[in-house]
GROMACS .gro file of C-alpha atoms in nm:
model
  151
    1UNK     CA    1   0.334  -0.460   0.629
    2UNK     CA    2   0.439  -0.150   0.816
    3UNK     CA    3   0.472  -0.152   1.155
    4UNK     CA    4   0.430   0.189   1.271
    5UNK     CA    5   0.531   0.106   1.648
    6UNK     CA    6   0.863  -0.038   1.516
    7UNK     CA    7   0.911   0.276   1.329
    8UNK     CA    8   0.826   0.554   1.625
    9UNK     CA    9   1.119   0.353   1.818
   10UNK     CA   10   1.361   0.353   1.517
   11UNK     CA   11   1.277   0.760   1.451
   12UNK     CA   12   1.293   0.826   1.801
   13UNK     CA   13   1.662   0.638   1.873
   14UNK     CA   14   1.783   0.783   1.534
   15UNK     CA   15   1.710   1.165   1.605
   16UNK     CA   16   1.862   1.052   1.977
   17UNK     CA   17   2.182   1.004   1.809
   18UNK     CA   18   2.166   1.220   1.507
   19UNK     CA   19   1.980   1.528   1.658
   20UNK     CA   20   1.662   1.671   1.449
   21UNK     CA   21   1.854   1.688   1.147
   22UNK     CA   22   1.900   1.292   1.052
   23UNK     CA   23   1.672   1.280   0.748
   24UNK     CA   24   1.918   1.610   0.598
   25UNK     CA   25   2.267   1.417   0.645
   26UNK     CA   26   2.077   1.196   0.414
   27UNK     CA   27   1.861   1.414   0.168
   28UNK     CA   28   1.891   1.758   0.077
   29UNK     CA   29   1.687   2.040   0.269
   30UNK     CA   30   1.375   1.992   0.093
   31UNK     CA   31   1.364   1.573   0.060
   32UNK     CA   32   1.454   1.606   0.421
   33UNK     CA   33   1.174   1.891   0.510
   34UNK     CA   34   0.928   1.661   0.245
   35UNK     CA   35   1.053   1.313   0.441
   36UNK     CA   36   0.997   1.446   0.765
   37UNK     CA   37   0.628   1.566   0.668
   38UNK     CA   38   0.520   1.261   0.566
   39UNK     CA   39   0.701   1.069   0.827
   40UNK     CA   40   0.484   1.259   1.089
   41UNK     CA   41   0.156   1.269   0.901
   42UNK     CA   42   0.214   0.851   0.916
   43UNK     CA   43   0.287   0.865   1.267
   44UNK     CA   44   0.022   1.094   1.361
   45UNK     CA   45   0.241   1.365   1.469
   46UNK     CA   46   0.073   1.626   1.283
   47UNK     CA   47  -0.232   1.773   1.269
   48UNK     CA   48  -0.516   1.638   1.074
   49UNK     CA   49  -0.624   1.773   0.760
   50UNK     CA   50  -0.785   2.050   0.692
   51UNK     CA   51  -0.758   2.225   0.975
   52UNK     CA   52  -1.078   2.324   1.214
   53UNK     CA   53  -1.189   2.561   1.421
   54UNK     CA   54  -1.526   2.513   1.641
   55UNK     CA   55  -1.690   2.799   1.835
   56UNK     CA   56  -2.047   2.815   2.003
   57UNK     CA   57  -2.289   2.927   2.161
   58UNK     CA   58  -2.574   2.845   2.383
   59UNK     CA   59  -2.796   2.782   2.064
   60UNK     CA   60  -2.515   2.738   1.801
   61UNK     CA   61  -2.146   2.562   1.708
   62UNK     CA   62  -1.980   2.747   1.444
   63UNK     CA   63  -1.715   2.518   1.253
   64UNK     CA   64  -1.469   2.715   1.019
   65UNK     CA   65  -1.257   2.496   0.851
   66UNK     CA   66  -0.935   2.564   0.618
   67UNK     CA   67  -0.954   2.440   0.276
   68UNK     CA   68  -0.816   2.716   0.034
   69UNK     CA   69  -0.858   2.618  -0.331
   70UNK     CA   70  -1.109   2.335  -0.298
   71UNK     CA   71  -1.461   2.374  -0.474
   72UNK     CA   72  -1.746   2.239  -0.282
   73UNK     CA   73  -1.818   1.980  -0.544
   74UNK     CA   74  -1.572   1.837  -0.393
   75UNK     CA   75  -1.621   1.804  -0.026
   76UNK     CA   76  -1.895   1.617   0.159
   77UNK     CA   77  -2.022   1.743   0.480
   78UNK     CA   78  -2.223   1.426   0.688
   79UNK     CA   79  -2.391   1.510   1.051
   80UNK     CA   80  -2.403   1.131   1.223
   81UNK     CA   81  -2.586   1.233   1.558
   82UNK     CA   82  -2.345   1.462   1.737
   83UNK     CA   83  -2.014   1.456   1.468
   84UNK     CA   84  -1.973   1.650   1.187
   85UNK     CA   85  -1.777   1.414   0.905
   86UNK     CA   86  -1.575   1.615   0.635
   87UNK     CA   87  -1.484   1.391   0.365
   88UNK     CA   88  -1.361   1.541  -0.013
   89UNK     CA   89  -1.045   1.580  -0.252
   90UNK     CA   90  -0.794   1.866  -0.288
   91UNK     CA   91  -0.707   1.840  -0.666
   92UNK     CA   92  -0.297   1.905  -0.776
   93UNK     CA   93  -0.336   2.239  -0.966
   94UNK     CA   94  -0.025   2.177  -1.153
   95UNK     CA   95  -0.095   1.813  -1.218
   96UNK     CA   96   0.183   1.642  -1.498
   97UNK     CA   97   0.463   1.911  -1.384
   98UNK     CA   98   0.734   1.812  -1.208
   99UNK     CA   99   0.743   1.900  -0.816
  100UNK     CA  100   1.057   2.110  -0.707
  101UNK     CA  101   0.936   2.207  -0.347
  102UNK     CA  102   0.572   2.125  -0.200
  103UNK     CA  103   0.393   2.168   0.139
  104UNK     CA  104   0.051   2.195   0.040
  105UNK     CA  105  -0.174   1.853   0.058
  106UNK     CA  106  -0.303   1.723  -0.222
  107UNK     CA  107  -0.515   1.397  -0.244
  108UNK     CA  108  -0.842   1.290  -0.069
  109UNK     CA  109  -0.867   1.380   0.310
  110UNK     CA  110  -1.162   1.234   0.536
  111UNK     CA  111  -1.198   1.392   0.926
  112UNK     CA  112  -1.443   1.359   1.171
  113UNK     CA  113  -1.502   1.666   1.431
  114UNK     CA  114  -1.641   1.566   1.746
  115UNK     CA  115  -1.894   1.861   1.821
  116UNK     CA  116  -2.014   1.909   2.249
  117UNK     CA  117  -2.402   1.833   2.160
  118UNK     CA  118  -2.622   1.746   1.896
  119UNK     CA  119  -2.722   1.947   1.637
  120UNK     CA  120  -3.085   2.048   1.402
  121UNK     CA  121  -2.932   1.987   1.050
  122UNK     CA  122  -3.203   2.108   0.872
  123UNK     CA  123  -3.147   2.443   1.009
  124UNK     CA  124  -2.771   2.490   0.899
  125UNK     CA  125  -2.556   2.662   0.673
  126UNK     CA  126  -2.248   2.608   0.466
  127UNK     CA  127  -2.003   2.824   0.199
  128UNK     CA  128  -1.701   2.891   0.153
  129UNK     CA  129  -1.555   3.269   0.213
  130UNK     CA  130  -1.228   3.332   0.127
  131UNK     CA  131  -1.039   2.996   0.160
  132UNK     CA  132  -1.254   2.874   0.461
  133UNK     CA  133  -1.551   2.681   0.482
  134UNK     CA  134  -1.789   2.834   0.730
  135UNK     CA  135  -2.050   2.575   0.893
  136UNK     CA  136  -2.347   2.703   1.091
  137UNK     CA  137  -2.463   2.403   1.283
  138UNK     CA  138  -2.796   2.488   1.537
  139UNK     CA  139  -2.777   2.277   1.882
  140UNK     CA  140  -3.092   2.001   1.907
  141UNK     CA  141  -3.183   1.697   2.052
  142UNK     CA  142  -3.093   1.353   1.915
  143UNK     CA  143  -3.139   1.329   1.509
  144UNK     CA  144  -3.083   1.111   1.233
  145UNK     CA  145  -2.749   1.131   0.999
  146UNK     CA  146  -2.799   1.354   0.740
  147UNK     CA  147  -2.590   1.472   0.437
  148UNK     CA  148  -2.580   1.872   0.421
  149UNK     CA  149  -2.515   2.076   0.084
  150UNK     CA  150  -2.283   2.354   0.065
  151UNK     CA  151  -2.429   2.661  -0.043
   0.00000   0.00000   0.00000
């Protein structure tokens, strides 16, 4: 089983001694840069995935969120009361080739955005423009969970 507190100790006295660049006396640039990512995404270091914006206003939240190259077959939107859950799969375009050098995720990815009030999800809207996925989420009282389709 990993233990992830173990770990954060061990990473943290190694890059004491070795500096930032520990995992690239060991691997080449990219296994290093590739190492590293993964390490963090483990640890929690990084930020979750996709990415998210949310804006409002007295009536409204506006959530823009950053999944370029994803259909919307494949994500599920969810409000539970006042949390907007993102759930879906970004698919390997080049699936059977051999990687040289990736940053991009790939896989299945589940978040949960905490919004500031609760919100009338029969009144919202969702679609994707250019890469993002643009939620229009109406402030309201308390409300059941509902599933929302993207548009």
């Amino acid at each position: 089983m990993f233990d992830q507190e173990k770990f954060q100790r061990w990473s943290k006295m190694a890059r004491k001694f070795h500096g930032q660049d520990f995992w690239s006396s060991i691997f080449n640039n990219s296994q290093a840069k590739e190492m590293m990512n993964s390490f963090s995404e483990l640890l929690g270091e990084e930020k979750s995935f996709p990415r998210v914006d949310v804006y409002q206003t007295s009536h409204e939240f506006y959530v823009l969120m950053e999944l370029p190259g994803v259909r919307k077959e494949d994500v599920l939107l969810q409000v539970v009361g006042d949390r907007l859950e993102i759930k879906g799969t970004v698919h390997n375009p080049y699936h059977g080739y051999q990687v040289h050098f990736k940053e991009r995720f790939t896989g299945t990815f589940q978040r949960t955005v905490q919004l500031p009030d609760y919100v009338d999800h029969n009144q919202y809207s969702a679609k994707f423009v250019n890469g993002l996925l643009e939620i229009r989420l109406p402030r309201a009282g308390e409300t059941p969970a509902k599933t929302l389709n993207i548009d």
